[in-house]
CSV table of C-alpha atoms in Angstrom, one decimal:
chain,number,residue,atom,x,y,z
K,1,ASP,CA,144.0,-73.0,-6.9
K,2,THR,CA,142.2,-70.3,-5.0
K,3,ALA,CA,139.5,-68.8,-7.2
K,4,VAL,CA,139.4,-65.3,-5.6
K,5,SER,CA,142.5,-64.4,-3.5
K,6,GLN,CA,143.1,-61.3,-1.4
K,7,THR,CA,146.2,-60.1,0.2
K,8,PRO,CA,147.0,-59.5,3.0
K,9,LYS,CA,144.6,-61.5,5.2
K,10,TYR,CA,145.3,-59.2,8.2
K,11,LEU,CA,146.4,-55.6,8.2
K,12,VAL,CA,147.1,-53.6,11.3
K,13,THR,CA,148.0,-50.0,10.8
K,14,GLN,CA,148.0,-46.6,12.4
K,15,MET,CA,145.6,-43.8,11.7
K,16,GLY,CA,146.6,-41.5,8.9
K,17,ASN,CA,148.5,-44.2,7.0
K,18,ASP,CA,147.8,-45.3,3.4
K,19,LYS,CA,147.3,-48.9,2.6
K,20,SER,CA,146.3,-51.2,-0.2
K,21,ILE,CA,144.5,-54.5,-0.4
K,22,LYS,CA,145.0,-56.6,-3.5
K,23,CYS,CA,142.5,-59.0,-5.1
K,24,GLU,CA,142.9,-61.4,-8.0
K,25,GLN,CA,140.5,-63.9,-9.5
K,26,ASN,CA,141.4,-66.7,-11.9
K,27,LEU,CA,137.9,-67.5,-12.9
K,28,GLY,CA,137.8,-65.4,-16.0
K,29,HIS,CA,134.9,-63.3,-14.6
K,30,ASP,CA,134.0,-59.9,-16.0
K,31,THR,CA,132.7,-58.4,-12.8
K,32,MET,CA,134.5,-57.7,-9.6
K,33,TYR,CA,133.4,-56.2,-6.3
K,34,TRP,CA,134.6,-54.8,-3.0
K,35,TYR,CA,132.4,-55.2,0.1
K,36,LYS,CA,132.9,-53.9,3.6
K,37,GLN,CA,131.7,-56.0,6.6
K,38,ASP,CA,131.4,-54.1,9.9
K,39,SER,CA,131.6,-55.5,13.4
K,40,LYS,CA,127.9,-56.2,13.4
K,41,LYS,CA,128.3,-58.4,10.2
K,42,PHE,CA,126.5,-55.9,8.1
K,43,LEU,CA,127.8,-56.4,4.6
K,44,LYS,CA,127.8,-53.4,2.2
K,45,ILE,CA,128.9,-53.1,-1.4
K,46,MET,CA,131.5,-50.4,-2.0
K,47,PHE,CA,132.5,-50.8,-5.6
K,48,SER,CA,131.8,-52.9,-8.6
K,49,TYR,CA,133.8,-53.1,-11.8
K,50,ASN,CA,132.8,-54.7,-15.1
K,51,ASN,CA,135.6,-55.3,-17.6
K,52,LYS,CA,137.8,-52.7,-15.8
K,53,GLU,CA,135.0,-50.1,-15.8
K,54,LEU,CA,133.5,-48.8,-12.6
K,55,ILE,CA,129.8,-49.5,-12.5
K,56,ILE,CA,128.9,-49.1,-8.8
K,57,ASN,CA,130.3,-46.6,-6.4
K,58,GLU,CA,128.2,-46.7,-3.3
K,59,THR,CA,128.7,-43.4,-1.4
K,60,VAL,CA,132.2,-44.4,-0.3
K,61,PRO,CA,134.6,-41.6,0.9
K,62,ASN,CA,137.1,-40.4,-1.6
K,63,ARG,CA,139.8,-41.8,0.6
K,64,PHE,CA,138.9,-45.2,-0.9
K,65,SER,CA,140.1,-45.7,-4.5
K,66,PRO,CA,139.7,-48.9,-6.4
K,67,LYS,CA,142.0,-49.7,-9.3
K,68,SER,CA,141.5,-52.4,-11.9
K,69,PRO,CA,144.6,-52.8,-14.0
K,70,ASP,CA,143.0,-55.7,-15.8
K,71,LYS,CA,139.9,-57.9,-15.7
K,72,ALA,CA,141.5,-60.3,-13.2
K,73,HIS,CA,142.5,-57.7,-10.6
K,74,LEU,CA,140.7,-55.2,-8.5
K,75,ASN,CA,142.8,-53.5,-5.8
K,76,LEU,CA,141.6,-51.2,-3.1
K,77,HIS,CA,143.7,-48.3,-1.9
K,78,ILE,CA,142.8,-46.4,1.2
K,79,ASN,CA,144.3,-43.0,2.1
K,80,SER,CA,144.5,-41.4,5.5
K,81,LEU,CA,143.1,-44.3,7.3
K,82,GLU,CA,140.6,-43.7,10.1
K,83,LEU,CA,139.5,-45.7,13.1
K,84,GLY,CA,136.1,-46.2,11.4
K,85,ASP,CA,137.7,-48.0,8.5
K,86,SER,CA,138.4,-51.0,10.7
K,87,ALA,CA,136.4,-53.8,9.2
K,88,VAL,CA,136.7,-56.9,7.1
K,89,TYR,CA,136.9,-56.2,3.4
K,90,PHE,CA,135.8,-58.8,0.9
K,91,CYS,CA,136.6,-59.0,-2.8
K,92,ALA,CA,134.3,-61.0,-5.0
K,93,SER,CA,133.8,-61.8,-8.7
K,94,SER,CA,131.0,-63.0,-10.9
K,95,PRO,CA,130.4,-63.7,-14.6
K,96,SER,CA,128.3,-61.2,-16.5
K,97,GLY,CA,124.6,-62.0,-16.8
K,98,LEU,CA,121.6,-61.7,-14.7
K,99,TYR,CA,121.6,-65.2,-13.2
K,100,THR,CA,125.1,-65.7,-12.0
K,101,GLU,CA,126.6,-66.4,-8.6
K,102,ALA,CA,129.4,-64.5,-7.0
K,103,PHE,CA,132.6,-66.0,-5.6
K,104,PHE,CA,134.1,-64.4,-2.6
K,105,GLY,CA,137.7,-64.1,-1.3
K,106,GLN,CA,138.6,-64.9,2.3
K,107,GLY,CA,138.5,-61.4,3.4
K,108,THR,CA,141.1,-58.9,4.7
K,109,ARG,CA,140.7,-57.9,8.4
K,110,LEU,CA,141.8,-54.2,8.6
K,111,THR,CA,142.5,-52.8,12.1
K,112,VAL,CA,143.3,-49.2,12.4
K,113,VAL,CA,144.8,-48.2,15.7
Y,1,SER,CA,120.0,-46.8,2.0
Y,2,GLN,CA,119.6,-50.4,3.0
Y,3,GLN,CA,117.9,-52.4,0.3
Y,4,GLY,CA,116.5,-55.2,2.5
Y,5,GLU,CA,117.2,-57.3,5.5
Y,6,GLU,CA,117.2,-60.8,6.9
Y,7,ASP,CA,115.1,-62.0,9.8
Y,8,PRO,CA,115.6,-63.2,12.5
Y,9,GLN,CA,119.0,-61.9,13.3
Y,10,ALA,CA,119.8,-65.1,15.2
Y,11,LEU,CA,118.5,-68.6,15.4
Y,12,SER,CA,119.5,-71.5,17.7
Y,13,ILE,CA,118.2,-75.0,17.0
Y,14,GLN,CA,118.9,-78.6,17.9
Y,15,GLU,CA,120.7,-80.8,15.4
Y,16,GLY,CA,118.1,-82.5,13.2
Y,17,GLU,CA,115.6,-79.6,13.5
Y,18,ASN,CA,114.7,-77.3,10.6
Y,19,ALA,CA,115.8,-73.7,10.4
Y,20,THR,CA,113.8,-71.1,8.6
Y,21,MET,CA,115.0,-67.5,7.9
Y,22,ASN,CA,113.5,-64.7,5.8
Y,23,CYS,CA,114.6,-61.9,3.6
Y,24,SER,CA,112.8,-58.8,2.6
Y,25,TYR,CA,113.8,-56.4,-0.1
Y,26,LYS,CA,112.5,-53.1,-1.5
Y,27,THR,CA,112.9,-52.9,-5.2
Y,28,SER,CA,112.0,-55.2,-8.1
Y,29,ILE,CA,114.5,-57.9,-8.8
Y,30,ASN,CA,115.6,-60.4,-11.5
Y,31,ASN,CA,116.8,-63.0,-9.0
Y,32,LEU,CA,117.5,-63.5,-5.4
Y,33,GLN,CA,120.4,-65.5,-4.0
Y,34,TRP,CA,121.3,-67.0,-0.6
Y,35,TYR,CA,124.8,-67.2,0.7
Y,36,ARG,CA,126.4,-68.8,3.7
Y,37,GLN,CA,129.3,-67.3,5.7
Y,38,ASN,CA,131.2,-69.5,8.1
Y,39,SER,CA,133.0,-67.7,10.9
Y,40,GLY,CA,136.1,-65.8,9.6
Y,41,ARG,CA,135.4,-66.8,6.0
Y,42,GLY,CA,134.0,-65.4,2.8
Y,43,LEU,CA,130.5,-65.9,1.5
Y,44,VAL,CA,129.7,-69.1,-0.3
Y,45,HIS,CA,126.8,-69.3,-2.8
Y,46,LEU,CA,124.0,-71.7,-1.8
Y,47,ILE,CA,121.1,-71.2,-4.2
Y,48,LEU,CA,119.6,-68.7,-6.8
Y,49,ILE,CA,116.0,-68.3,-7.5
Y,50,ARG,CA,114.7,-66.3,-10.5
Y,51,SER,CA,111.9,-63.8,-10.2
Y,52,ASN,CA,109.5,-66.0,-12.2
Y,53,GLU,CA,110.1,-68.9,-9.9
Y,54,ARG,CA,108.2,-69.5,-6.6
Y,55,GLU,CA,110.1,-72.3,-5.1
Y,56,LYS,CA,113.4,-74.0,-5.5
Y,57,HIS,CA,115.2,-77.0,-3.9
Y,58,SER,CA,118.8,-77.9,-3.5
Y,59,GLY,CA,119.6,-80.9,-1.3
Y,60,ARG,CA,118.4,-79.9,2.2
Y,61,LEU,CA,117.7,-76.3,1.1
Y,62,ARG,CA,114.4,-75.0,0.1
Y,63,VAL,CA,113.9,-71.4,-1.1
Y,64,THR,CA,110.7,-69.6,-1.7
Y,65,LEU,CA,110.1,-66.3,-3.4
Y,66,ASP,CA,107.1,-64.0,-3.2
Y,67,THR,CA,107.6,-61.1,-5.4
Y,68,SER,CA,104.3,-59.5,-4.5
Y,69,LYS,CA,105.5,-59.3,-0.9
Y,70,LYS,CA,109.1,-58.7,-1.9
Y,71,SER,CA,110.2,-61.5,0.4
Y,72,SER,CA,112.0,-64.8,0.3
Y,73,SER,CA,112.6,-67.6,2.8
Y,74,LEU,CA,115.3,-70.2,3.2
Y,75,LEU,CA,114.6,-73.5,4.9
Y,76,ILE,CA,117.3,-75.8,6.0
Y,77,THR,CA,115.9,-79.2,6.8
Y,78,ALA,CA,117.5,-81.8,9.2
Y,79,SER,CA,120.1,-79.3,10.3
Y,80,ARG,CA,123.7,-80.4,11.1
Y,81,ALA,CA,126.4,-78.8,13.2
Y,82,ALA,CA,128.1,-77.9,10.0
Y,83,ASP,CA,125.2,-75.6,9.1
Y,84,THR,CA,126.2,-73.3,11.9
Y,85,ALA,CA,126.9,-70.1,10.0
Y,86,SER,CA,125.5,-66.7,9.0
Y,87,TYR,CA,123.1,-66.7,6.0
Y,88,PHE,CA,122.7,-63.7,3.7
Y,89,CYS,CA,120.4,-62.9,0.9
Y,90,ALA,CA,121.4,-60.9,-2.1
Y,91,THR,CA,119.9,-59.8,-5.4
Y,92,ASP,CA,120.7,-59.3,-9.0
Y,93,HIS,CA,123.8,-58.4,-11.0
Y,94,PRO,CA,125.8,-56.6,-10.0
Y,95,LEU,CA,125.3,-58.4,-6.7
Y,96,LYS,CA,124.0,-56.4,-3.8
Y,97,VAL,CA,124.0,-58.1,-0.4
Y,98,PHE,CA,121.5,-57.2,2.3
Y,99,GLY,CA,121.7,-56.6,6.0
Y,100,ALA,CA,123.7,-58.4,8.6
Y,101,GLY,CA,122.4,-61.9,7.8
Y,102,THR,CA,120.8,-64.5,10.1
Y,103,THR,CA,123.2,-66.2,12.4
Y,104,VAL,CA,122.3,-69.9,12.8
Y,105,THR,CA,123.7,-72.0,15.6
Y,106,VAL,CA,123.0,-75.7,15.5
Y,107,ARG,CA,123.4,-77.4,18.9
Y,108,ALA,CA,124.6,-81.0,19.0
């Protein structure tokens, strides 16, 4: 069983479209994250949720909206896609507590054309 | 703003050699973690060191932490081809990951 699963793995879409990426974790973790990794491998946190509550929102354009319907899911919806949104998006989860590790999904490669 | 970074950006070594990479950060921390990313995959946790620890070992990995210098190092001993990957450091909860990692290539 995959601990943190994201769908889709690849997403190619045109500029201006709206798309969603889904993430589910079966680890019972309280905290979930979205990261963006650009072409230079720079990995930046976008959002973090703890028990369905937003705790980190790192200067991400309003076109990006996370949704956490329950503790096990954190979806990412992106409106009006732009070329610069092309990247690999990673979902992750971790237990609460200061000394805990995170588990990452396999990533979603988004290409905006 | 970027909270820290890994150094060097890239490292190429012969199988059997040791690989050392560094991480610097800017704010006080509770813990620092190292992750590995194989090409096209997600990050995998390697080791966590608490702010009151100075050194930690896990198999062929050795991590040091110097909170006065706000820096950490990861040493991989007796490297193998399977160690070829990018290595990232990250801190605290919620987890913040730094920089673009150090890309390590182990040549056979």
